[in-house]
Short mmCIF file of C-alpha atoms in Angstrom, two decimals:
data_model
loop_
_atom_site.label_atom_id
_atom_site.label_comp_id
_atom_site.label_asym_id
_atom_site.label_seq_id
_atom_site.Cartn_x
_atom_site.Cartn_y
_atom_site.Cartn_z
CA MET M 1 0.00 0.00 0.00
CA LEU M 2 2.87 2.38 0.79
CA LEU M 3 4.48 1.91 -2.61
CA GLN M 4 1.32 1.69 -4.73
CA PRO M 5 1.02 5.46 -5.42
CA VAL M 6 4.63 5.54 -6.63
CA TRP M 7 4.14 2.48 -8.83
CA SER M 8 0.81 3.77 -10.18
CA PHE M 9 2.54 7.01 -11.17
CA LEU M 10 5.26 5.09 -13.00
CA LEU M 11 2.66 2.91 -14.73
CA GLY M 12 1.24 6.12 -16.14
CA HIS M 13 4.50 6.31 -18.12
CA SER M 14 4.52 2.65 -19.13
CA SER M 15 5.45 3.44 -22.73
CA LEU M 16 8.71 4.95 -21.47
CA LEU M 17 9.38 2.01 -19.13
CA ARG M 18 8.85 -0.44 -22.01
CA SER M 19 11.09 1.51 -24.40
CA PRO M 20 14.42 -0.09 -25.39
CA PHE M 21 15.97 3.35 -24.78
CA PHE M 22 14.88 3.48 -21.12
CA PRO M 23 17.65 1.36 -19.48
CA VAL M 24 20.45 3.46 -21.00
CA PHE M 25 18.61 6.73 -20.34
CA PHE M 26 17.88 5.68 -16.76
CA SER M 27 21.42 4.49 -16.04
CA LEU M 28 23.14 7.56 -17.50
CA THR M 29 20.74 10.04 -15.91
CA VAL M 30 21.00 8.53 -12.42
CA TYR M 31 24.79 8.22 -12.70
CA LEU M 32 25.36 11.82 -13.81
CA MET M 33 22.91 13.18 -11.21
CA PHE M 34 24.83 11.40 -8.45
CA CYS M 35 28.19 12.59 -9.81
CA LEU M 36 27.15 16.25 -10.01
CA PRO M 37 27.26 17.10 -6.25
CA PHE M 38 30.78 15.68 -5.98
CA LEU M 39 31.92 17.63 -9.04
CA LEU M 40 30.69 20.78 -7.30
CA LEU M 41 32.67 19.78 -4.19
CA ASP M 42 35.75 19.32 -6.40
CA LEU M 43 35.32 22.88 -7.68
CA LEU M 44 34.87 24.25 -4.16
CA SER M 45 37.72 22.25 -2.59
CA SER M 46 40.35 24.26 -4.48
CA ARG M 47 39.02 27.45 -2.88
CA TRP M 48 37.62 26.44 0.52
CA SER M 49 39.65 24.62 3.17
CA LEU M 50 36.34 23.63 4.82
CA VAL M 51 35.62 21.35 1.84
CA ARG M 52 39.23 20.29 1.28
CA ARG M 53 39.50 18.92 4.82
CA TYR M 54 37.15 16.08 3.81
CA LYS M 55 39.16 15.06 0.74
CA LEU M 56 40.84 11.68 1.12
CA GLN M 57 43.81 12.96 -0.88
CA PRO M 58 43.90 16.72 -0.16
CA GLN M 59 46.85 17.31 -2.48
CA SER M 60 44.93 16.03 -5.50
CA SER M 61 42.69 18.09 -7.75
CA ILE M 62 40.45 17.33 -10.71
CA ASN M 63 40.78 19.13 -14.04
CA TRP M 64 38.46 19.50 -17.01
CA THR M 65 40.59 17.18 -19.13
CA THR M 66 39.86 14.39 -16.66
CA VAL M 67 36.16 15.27 -16.59
CA GLN M 68 35.92 15.24 -20.39
CA SER M 69 37.87 11.98 -20.68
CA CYS M 70 35.68 10.21 -18.10
CA LEU M 71 32.44 11.51 -19.60
CA ALA M 72 33.50 10.57 -23.13
CA LEU M 73 34.34 6.98 -22.16
CA THR M 74 31.13 6.58 -20.14
CA LEU M 75 28.99 7.79 -23.06
CA TYR M 76 30.95 5.62 -25.52
CA ASN M 77 30.48 2.44 -23.45
CA HIS M 78 26.77 3.11 -22.97
CA LEU M 79 25.99 3.91 -26.59
CA ILE M 80 28.27 1.42 -28.37
CA PHE M 81 28.06 -1.58 -26.04
CA ILE M 82 25.26 -1.31 -23.46
CA PHE M 83 22.54 0.10 -25.74
CA PRO M 84 22.69 -2.72 -28.36
CA LEU M 85 22.50 -5.32 -25.58
CA THR M 86 19.49 -3.62 -23.99
CA VAL M 87 17.75 -3.59 -27.37
CA LEU M 88 18.48 -7.31 -27.76
CA ASN M 89 17.16 -7.97 -24.24
CA TRP M 90 14.05 -5.86 -25.00
CA TYR M 91 13.43 -7.93 -28.14
CA LEU M 92 13.97 -11.34 -26.49
CA ARG M 93 12.41 -10.57 -23.09
CA PRO M 94 9.43 -8.18 -23.23
CA VAL M 95 9.01 -5.89 -20.23
CA LEU M 96 6.24 -7.05 -17.87
CA LEU M 97 4.67 -4.39 -15.66
CA PRO M 98 2.35 -5.81 -12.97
CA GLN M 99 -0.45 -3.61 -11.69
CA GLU M 100 0.42 -4.04 -8.01
CA ALA M 101 3.47 -2.62 -6.26
CA PRO M 102 5.72 -4.95 -4.23
CA PRO M 103 5.39 -5.08 -0.42
CA LEU M 104 7.90 -2.75 1.23
CA PRO M 105 9.59 -5.44 3.41
CA GLN M 106 10.04 -7.68 0.36
CA MET M 107 11.51 -4.81 -1.64
CA ALA M 108 13.98 -3.91 1.13
CA ALA M 109 15.05 -7.54 1.61
CA GLN M 110 15.55 -8.15 -2.12
CA VAL M 111 17.57 -4.96 -2.58
CA LEU M 112 19.85 -6.00 0.29
CA VAL M 113 20.28 -9.54 -1.10
CA CYS M 114 21.02 -8.12 -4.58
CA LEU M 115 23.69 -5.85 -3.07
CA LEU M 116 25.28 -8.71 -1.13
CA LEU M 117 25.34 -10.94 -4.23
CA PHE M 118 26.76 -8.12 -6.36
CA ASP M 119 29.42 -7.42 -3.73
CA PHE M 120 30.52 -11.08 -3.78
CA GLN M 121 30.52 -11.33 -7.58
CA SER M 122 32.46 -8.08 -7.95
CA PHE M 123 34.96 -9.19 -5.30
CA ILE M 124 35.71 -12.41 -7.20
CA TRP M 125 35.87 -10.60 -10.57
CA HIS M 126 38.09 -7.89 -9.15
CA LEU M 127 40.44 -10.27 -7.35
CA ILE M 128 40.92 -12.45 -10.45
CA HIS M 129 41.57 -9.43 -12.66
CA HIS M 130 44.28 -8.26 -10.26
CA LYS M 131 45.89 -11.66 -9.76
CA VAL M 132 46.10 -12.61 -13.47
CA PRO M 133 48.47 -10.12 -15.18
CA TRP M 134 46.97 -10.55 -18.66
CA LEU M 135 43.46 -9.88 -17.40
CA TYR M 136 44.65 -6.82 -15.48
CA ARG M 137 46.55 -5.35 -18.44
CA THR M 138 43.77 -6.07 -20.94
CA PHE M 139 40.61 -5.34 -19.02
CA HIS M 140 41.19 -3.57 -15.70
CA LYS M 141 44.31 -1.40 -15.91
CA LEU M 142 42.39 1.47 -17.49
CA HIS M 143 40.23 1.83 -14.37
CA HIS M 144 43.42 2.38 -12.35
CA THR M 145 44.58 5.27 -14.51
CA TYR M 146 43.70 7.61 -11.66
CA THR M 147 45.24 6.80 -8.26
CA SER M 148 43.21 9.67 -6.81
CA THR M 149 39.53 8.88 -7.17
CA SER M 150 36.75 11.26 -8.17
CA ALA M 151 33.07 10.56 -8.83
CA LEU M 152 33.33 10.28 -12.62
CA THR M 153 36.11 7.68 -12.40
CA ALA M 154 33.48 5.19 -11.17
CA GLU M 155 32.72 4.23 -14.78
CA TYR M 156 36.12 4.99 -16.29
CA SER M 157 36.72 1.42 -17.39
CA GLU M 158 36.98 -0.91 -20.36
CA ALA M 159 33.73 -2.09 -21.94
CA TRP M 160 34.34 -5.63 -20.66
CA GLU M 161 34.40 -4.40 -17.05
CA THR M 162 31.31 -2.23 -17.50
CA LEU M 163 29.39 -5.06 -19.16
CA SER M 164 30.48 -7.69 -16.63
CA LEU M 165 29.37 -5.67 -13.62
CA GLY M 166 26.16 -4.66 -15.38
CA LEU M 167 25.44 -8.31 -16.13
CA PHE M 168 25.94 -9.26 -12.48
CA ALA M 169 23.50 -6.56 -11.36
CA ALA M 170 20.86 -7.49 -13.95
CA ALA M 171 21.20 -11.24 -13.32
CA ASN M 172 20.74 -10.86 -9.57
CA SER M 173 17.39 -9.09 -9.83
CA LEU M 174 16.27 -11.64 -12.45
CA LEU M 175 17.41 -14.54 -10.28
CA LEU M 176 15.41 -13.25 -7.31
CA GLY M 177 12.36 -12.50 -9.44
CA CYS M 178 12.35 -8.85 -8.39
CA HIS M 179 9.44 -6.55 -9.16
CA PRO M 180 10.41 -3.84 -11.71
CA LEU M 181 10.18 -1.21 -8.96
CA THR M 182 12.55 -3.24 -6.76
CA GLU M 183 14.91 -3.65 -9.71
CA MET M 184 14.93 0.12 -10.31
CA LEU M 185 15.63 0.83 -6.64
CA PHE M 186 18.47 -1.69 -6.58
CA PHE M 187 20.07 -0.05 -9.61
CA ILE M 188 19.70 3.40 -8.04
CA VAL M 189 21.28 2.27 -4.77
CA ASN M 190 24.02 0.36 -6.61
CA ILE M 191 24.92 3.35 -8.78
CA TRP M 192 24.95 5.67 -5.77
CA LEU M 193 27.25 3.38 -3.77
CA SER M 194 29.60 3.04 -6.74
CA VAL M 195 29.79 6.81 -7.21
CA GLU M 196 30.26 7.35 -3.47
CA ASP M 197 33.04 4.72 -3.47
CA HIS M 198 34.95 6.80 -6.02
CA CYS M 199 33.97 10.29 -4.83
CA GLY M 200 37.29 10.96 -3.08
CA TYR M 201 35.65 12.40 0.07
CA ASP M 202 35.17 11.12 3.61
CA LEU M 203 32.01 13.04 4.44
CA PRO M 204 30.26 12.96 7.85
CA TRP M 205 27.14 11.36 6.34
CA ALA M 206 28.98 8.80 4.19
CA THR M 207 27.53 5.28 4.11
CA HIS M 208 30.52 3.73 5.88
CA ARG M 209 29.86 6.05 8.83
CA LEU M 210 26.20 5.04 9.02
CA ILE M 211 26.78 1.26 9.03
CA PRO M 212 28.35 0.10 12.34
CA PHE M 213 31.15 -2.35 13.20
CA SER M 214 33.22 -1.49 10.08
CA LEU M 215 31.01 -3.81 8.02
CA TYR M 216 31.04 -1.35 5.12
CA GLY M 217 34.19 0.03 3.51
CA GLY M 218 32.99 2.93 1.40
CA ALA M 219 35.08 5.72 -0.08
CA ARG M 220 38.01 5.38 2.36
CA HIS M 221 38.20 1.65 1.67
CA HIS M 222 38.13 2.00 -2.12
CA ASP M 223 40.45 5.01 -2.23
CA LEU M 224 43.11 2.85 -0.55
CA HIS M 225 42.58 0.25 -3.26
CA HIS M 226 43.34 2.81 -5.97
CA LEU M 227 46.42 3.95 -4.03
CA LYS M 228 47.87 0.52 -3.18
CA SER M 229 46.13 -1.69 -5.77
CA LYS M 230 46.70 -4.96 -3.85
CA CYS M 231 43.99 -4.72 -1.22
CA ASN M 232 40.28 -3.97 -0.69
CA TYR M 233 38.86 -5.77 -3.72
CA ALA M 234 35.21 -5.84 -2.59
CA PRO M 235 33.32 -2.74 -3.75
CA TYR M 236 31.14 -2.21 -0.69
CA PHE M 237 31.26 -4.52 2.32
CA THR M 238 34.43 -5.59 4.13
CA HIS M 239 33.74 -9.24 5.05
CA TRP M 240 35.14 -10.82 1.88
CA ASP M 241 38.42 -8.89 2.09
CA ARG M 242 38.64 -9.72 5.80
CA LEU M 243 38.18 -13.44 5.07
CA ALA M 244 40.66 -13.35 2.17
CA GLY M 245 43.27 -11.40 4.14
CA THR M 246 43.16 -8.53 1.65
CA LEU M 247 41.58 -5.89 3.90
CA CYS M 248 43.55 -2.68 4.34
CA THR M 249 42.35 0.10 6.66
#
């Protein structure tokens, strides 16, 4: 009942939801919206010490060449690789939009399970691509171009990496039989956490400060990975790195 008004509103735009263009439009729009506040912080940090004090690497700064390079690669990967696959998926698997919204507890539980599955899959993918030199050079080295992270570097990666992680995310919601609204929320949360991981700031309201017992790594955790490269392979939570002996704090 709580989610029905939201879902009914979205159903009023069902032609957009069923469009083969929607997944790419949705992904890009959400990603850029989440990056924008951190880009503004990057602009302010060069002028205000109040902002700079929260930077994980205060000596670093972002320039417009970096911004343009990251944006260009993100757009290229989405238009050349992701869009054709979403059209193929749209053709082979028509979008089904039920009339009823999912129960809120079910939605919350499925989003959490999707995140935990994605975290495990990404940990394994990431670890393998660091341990096998050919895989690192061919598919993952580009993402480590910048040792100082910023929001737009979240998707600065080879097409193979972008597609692999996107496939994990899509497969998890399909595996759990998620409602389309649950699937959309999972993608929103997943994109936000990825952007926050790469934002380069340790803000007072950051996710890793809200989740107790150091269960969540967040921006500090992932920034160390870009600095040292041989630790902190899980994107979000810390338990897999702790078990594998690859956790660095």
